[in-house]
Amino acid sequence: MRAGEYWYETHMHTKEASACAGSTGEEMARAYAAAGYTGIIITDHFFYGNTAVDRSLPWEDWVERFCLGYEHAKAEGDKLGLQVFFGWESGYQGTEFLIYGPDKKWLLEHPQIRDATIPEQFELVHQGGGIVVHAHPFREASYISEIRLFPEYVDGVEGVNATHSSTRKTIPLHPEYNECAINYAREHGLPLTGGSDQHNTEMIMGGMVFARKLIDIRDFAGAVIAGEAVRIPDGTQEA
């Protein structure tokens, strides 16, 4: 990491709450701290996404289980000097959104977010002081039946998903997904974010780089809207 740069992971999953993840929150925190990141945002798959939490649980119990990955990462991060913030990735039949701002208490008090439509999600998250970012909007995958865009119901676009471009990965890369996302954001005047979409401790080295240390998740949301990021790494260059 370069002097005067503060690296933040904005899109990552933990084994506790995401069925597709291979590492626990504690393990993820240790890996990011070792890699030199200033902070991470846990964005596990939400209720209608690829969740690892039993959907038959009562809402309060579901939320408690859903937040375990974040809480385990936070406890380990506190020991290591790594900031750990809370978010989630909502799913709408393959279309996914990163939610930043509301916390666990807000989730417990707003069970209607579970079944909210995309417009309702936008309104509810705003009422909770947060923002909605369209995750990897041009990704093609078996679980995505079609590409759907909702520029009127997002505050930003994940322009760089390092899973699509990182040379640290051995899977087929699709940097064109990121190119389309960046062009889409520019066309609609929407702020850009970047994240690794990390599911295990094999570091991809994506995220967002700021010139200052952020205070909390709402400070991050404000920094996104203000376009404060000095770099959005895509995993193709050394940190």
XYZ file of C-alpha atoms in Angstrom:
239
model
C 0.000 0.000 0.000
C 1.224 3.504 -0.818
C 1.755 6.068 1.911
C -1.263 8.305 2.444
C -3.701 5.787 0.961
C -6.482 4.078 2.871
C -7.783 0.882 1.271
C -11.347 -0.309 1.860
C -13.004 -3.486 0.694
C -16.632 -2.704 -0.154
C -17.977 -6.080 -1.310
C -17.205 -9.351 0.476
C -18.877 -12.413 1.947
C -18.494 -14.665 4.965
C -19.223 -18.341 5.488
C -21.575 -17.608 8.372
C -24.185 -15.891 6.189
C -23.362 -16.499 2.501
C -23.778 -20.026 1.168
C -21.159 -19.407 -1.540
C -18.428 -18.186 0.833
C -15.534 -20.361 1.943
C -14.083 -18.422 4.886
C -15.446 -17.125 8.184
C -15.690 -13.486 9.167
C -12.767 -13.913 11.527
C -10.613 -15.461 8.790
C -11.545 -12.722 6.319
C -10.644 -9.992 8.794
C -7.228 -11.534 9.401
C -6.554 -11.822 5.660
C -7.453 -8.199 4.957
C -5.462 -6.918 7.900
C -2.435 -8.886 6.705
C -2.889 -7.439 3.203
C -2.719 -3.891 4.568
C -6.328 -2.780 4.202
C -7.631 -0.026 6.469
C -11.155 -1.397 6.546
C -13.699 -3.807 5.118
C -17.455 -3.832 4.629
C -19.181 -7.173 5.133
C -21.910 -7.517 2.478
C -23.347 -10.997 2.916
C -26.153 -12.249 0.713
C -29.516 -11.113 2.036
C -32.785 -13.018 2.473
C -33.594 -13.698 -1.189
C -29.964 -14.000 -2.254
C -27.593 -16.918 -1.723
C -27.994 -16.849 2.027
C -26.656 -19.550 4.337
C -29.255 -18.699 6.991
C -32.447 -20.739 7.309
C -35.285 -18.657 5.811
C -37.860 -20.437 7.988
C -36.514 -18.723 11.114
C -38.497 -15.881 12.683
C -37.239 -12.513 11.451
C -35.426 -11.611 14.670
C -33.623 -14.964 14.739
C -32.799 -14.715 11.045
C -31.222 -11.277 11.503
C -29.202 -12.464 14.484
C -27.778 -15.353 12.440
C -27.296 -13.168 9.354
C -25.130 -10.700 11.283
C -22.759 -13.318 12.727
C -20.227 -13.036 9.909
C -20.022 -9.291 10.413
C -19.840 -9.616 14.192
C -17.069 -12.204 14.066
C -15.120 -10.063 11.580
C -15.666 -6.975 13.739
C -14.384 -8.707 16.866
C -11.231 -9.851 15.072
C -10.795 -6.522 13.314
C -10.912 -4.680 16.630
C -7.988 -6.793 17.814
C -5.977 -6.129 14.658
C -6.742 -2.449 14.093
C -8.904 -3.174 11.027
C -12.120 -1.199 10.635
C -15.116 -3.445 9.945
C -18.388 -1.958 8.692
C -21.784 -3.562 8.054
C -23.754 -3.802 4.824
C -25.520 -6.452 2.773
C -26.163 -7.600 -0.791
C -29.835 -7.936 -1.640
C -31.017 -10.221 -4.431
C -33.902 -9.903 -6.867
C -33.862 -13.005 -9.090
C -30.219 -12.494 -9.954
C -30.177 -8.692 -9.896
C -28.178 -7.626 -6.857
C -27.703 -4.428 -4.879
C -25.173 -3.447 -2.225
C -26.762 -1.683 0.741
C -24.670 0.654 2.889
C -25.822 2.596 5.947
C -28.528 0.815 7.961
C -27.322 -1.407 10.802
C -28.491 -4.532 12.607
C -30.839 -2.569 14.860
C -32.434 -1.003 11.793
C -32.931 -4.435 10.219
C -34.624 -5.761 13.351
C -36.965 -2.772 13.364
C -37.753 -2.928 9.627
C -38.812 -6.460 8.683
C -40.558 -5.014 5.618
C -37.159 -4.693 3.934
C -37.202 -8.462 3.432
C -40.030 -8.397 0.883
C -39.569 -4.855 -0.398
C -39.686 -4.273 -4.132
C -36.728 -2.533 -5.760
C -38.429 0.905 -5.542
C -39.507 0.196 -1.953
C -35.973 -0.891 -1.050
C -34.628 2.405 -2.404
C -37.093 4.397 -0.296
C -36.575 2.359 2.873
C -32.784 2.469 2.687
C -32.898 6.229 2.153
C -35.174 6.594 5.171
C -32.523 4.653 7.101
C -29.823 7.098 6.019
C -28.186 4.702 3.572
C -27.456 4.256 -0.118
C -28.151 1.588 -2.739
C -25.452 0.553 -5.222
C -26.109 -1.746 -8.179
C -23.638 -4.634 -7.857
C -21.885 -5.922 -11.028
C -24.795 -4.796 -13.270
C -23.501 -6.418 -16.473
C -22.352 -9.770 -15.069
C -23.483 -12.833 -16.989
C -23.891 -15.987 -14.921
C -26.133 -19.025 -14.568
C -28.046 -17.441 -11.692
C -28.728 -14.238 -13.635
C -31.563 -14.815 -16.105
C -31.306 -11.360 -17.660
C -29.505 -8.047 -17.200
C -31.864 -5.534 -15.635
C -30.967 -1.915 -14.946
C -32.654 0.449 -12.484
C -30.845 3.804 -12.677
C -33.740 5.595 -10.982
C -33.534 3.323 -7.914
C -29.796 3.352 -7.160
C -27.370 5.911 -5.764
C -24.320 4.418 -7.425
C -22.925 1.636 -9.591
C -20.257 -0.938 -8.810
C -18.143 -0.017 -11.798
C -15.218 -2.243 -10.872
C -15.845 -5.730 -9.562
C -12.340 -7.155 -9.260
C -13.597 -10.727 -9.636
C -14.084 -9.836 -13.311
C -10.594 -8.498 -13.830
C -8.078 -9.501 -11.149
C -5.027 -11.269 -12.559
C -4.711 -12.985 -9.186
C -7.650 -15.182 -10.191
C -7.347 -18.336 -12.299
C -10.971 -18.336 -13.479
C -11.943 -16.827 -16.861
C -11.924 -13.028 -16.628
C -14.484 -10.637 -18.054
C -13.177 -7.062 -17.786
C -15.820 -6.067 -20.330
C -18.432 -6.395 -17.560
C -16.640 -3.600 -15.700
C -16.239 -1.493 -18.841
C -19.997 -1.674 -19.467
C -20.738 -0.803 -15.821
C -18.455 2.247 -15.892
C -20.019 3.494 -19.122
C -23.507 2.930 -17.703
C -22.687 4.916 -14.553
C -21.254 7.781 -16.579
C -24.274 7.815 -18.882
C -26.605 8.288 -15.923
C -24.318 10.492 -13.809
C -24.057 7.939 -11.022
C -21.074 7.610 -8.646
C -18.787 4.598 -9.029
C -17.757 2.063 -6.429
C -15.370 -0.865 -6.642
C -15.043 -4.097 -4.700
C -13.432 -7.513 -4.840
C -16.595 -9.592 -4.325
C -14.329 -11.697 -2.134
C -15.622 -15.097 -0.952
C -12.465 -16.516 0.647
C -9.042 -15.435 1.860
C -7.351 -15.670 -1.559
C -6.822 -11.939 -1.892
C -7.964 -10.264 -5.121
C -6.870 -6.731 -4.129
C -9.881 -4.715 -5.236
C -11.964 -2.140 -3.402
C -11.720 1.620 -3.074
C -8.817 3.828 -2.033
C -9.345 7.089 -0.147
C -6.987 9.860 0.904
C -8.331 9.771 4.466
C -9.438 7.252 7.055
C -13.208 6.874 7.084
C -15.225 7.219 10.280
C -18.025 4.695 9.804
C -20.345 3.186 7.186
C -22.325 6.410 6.773
C -19.114 8.313 6.216
C -18.295 5.754 3.529
C -21.703 6.301 1.915
C -21.132 10.055 1.905
C -17.654 9.604 0.437
C -19.118 7.524 -2.391
C -21.717 10.157 -3.252
C -19.054 12.885 -3.080
C -16.727 10.911 -5.366
C -13.876 10.983 -2.848
C -12.122 7.793 -3.978
C -8.654 8.499 -5.353
C -8.381 5.071 -6.954
C -10.560 2.052 -7.663
C -8.150 -0.868 -8.108
C -9.196 -3.796 -10.294
C -6.671 -6.367 -9.109
C -4.413 -6.152 -12.153
C -1.661 -4.087 -10.519
C 0.372 -4.325 -7.357
C -1.017 -2.389 -4.412
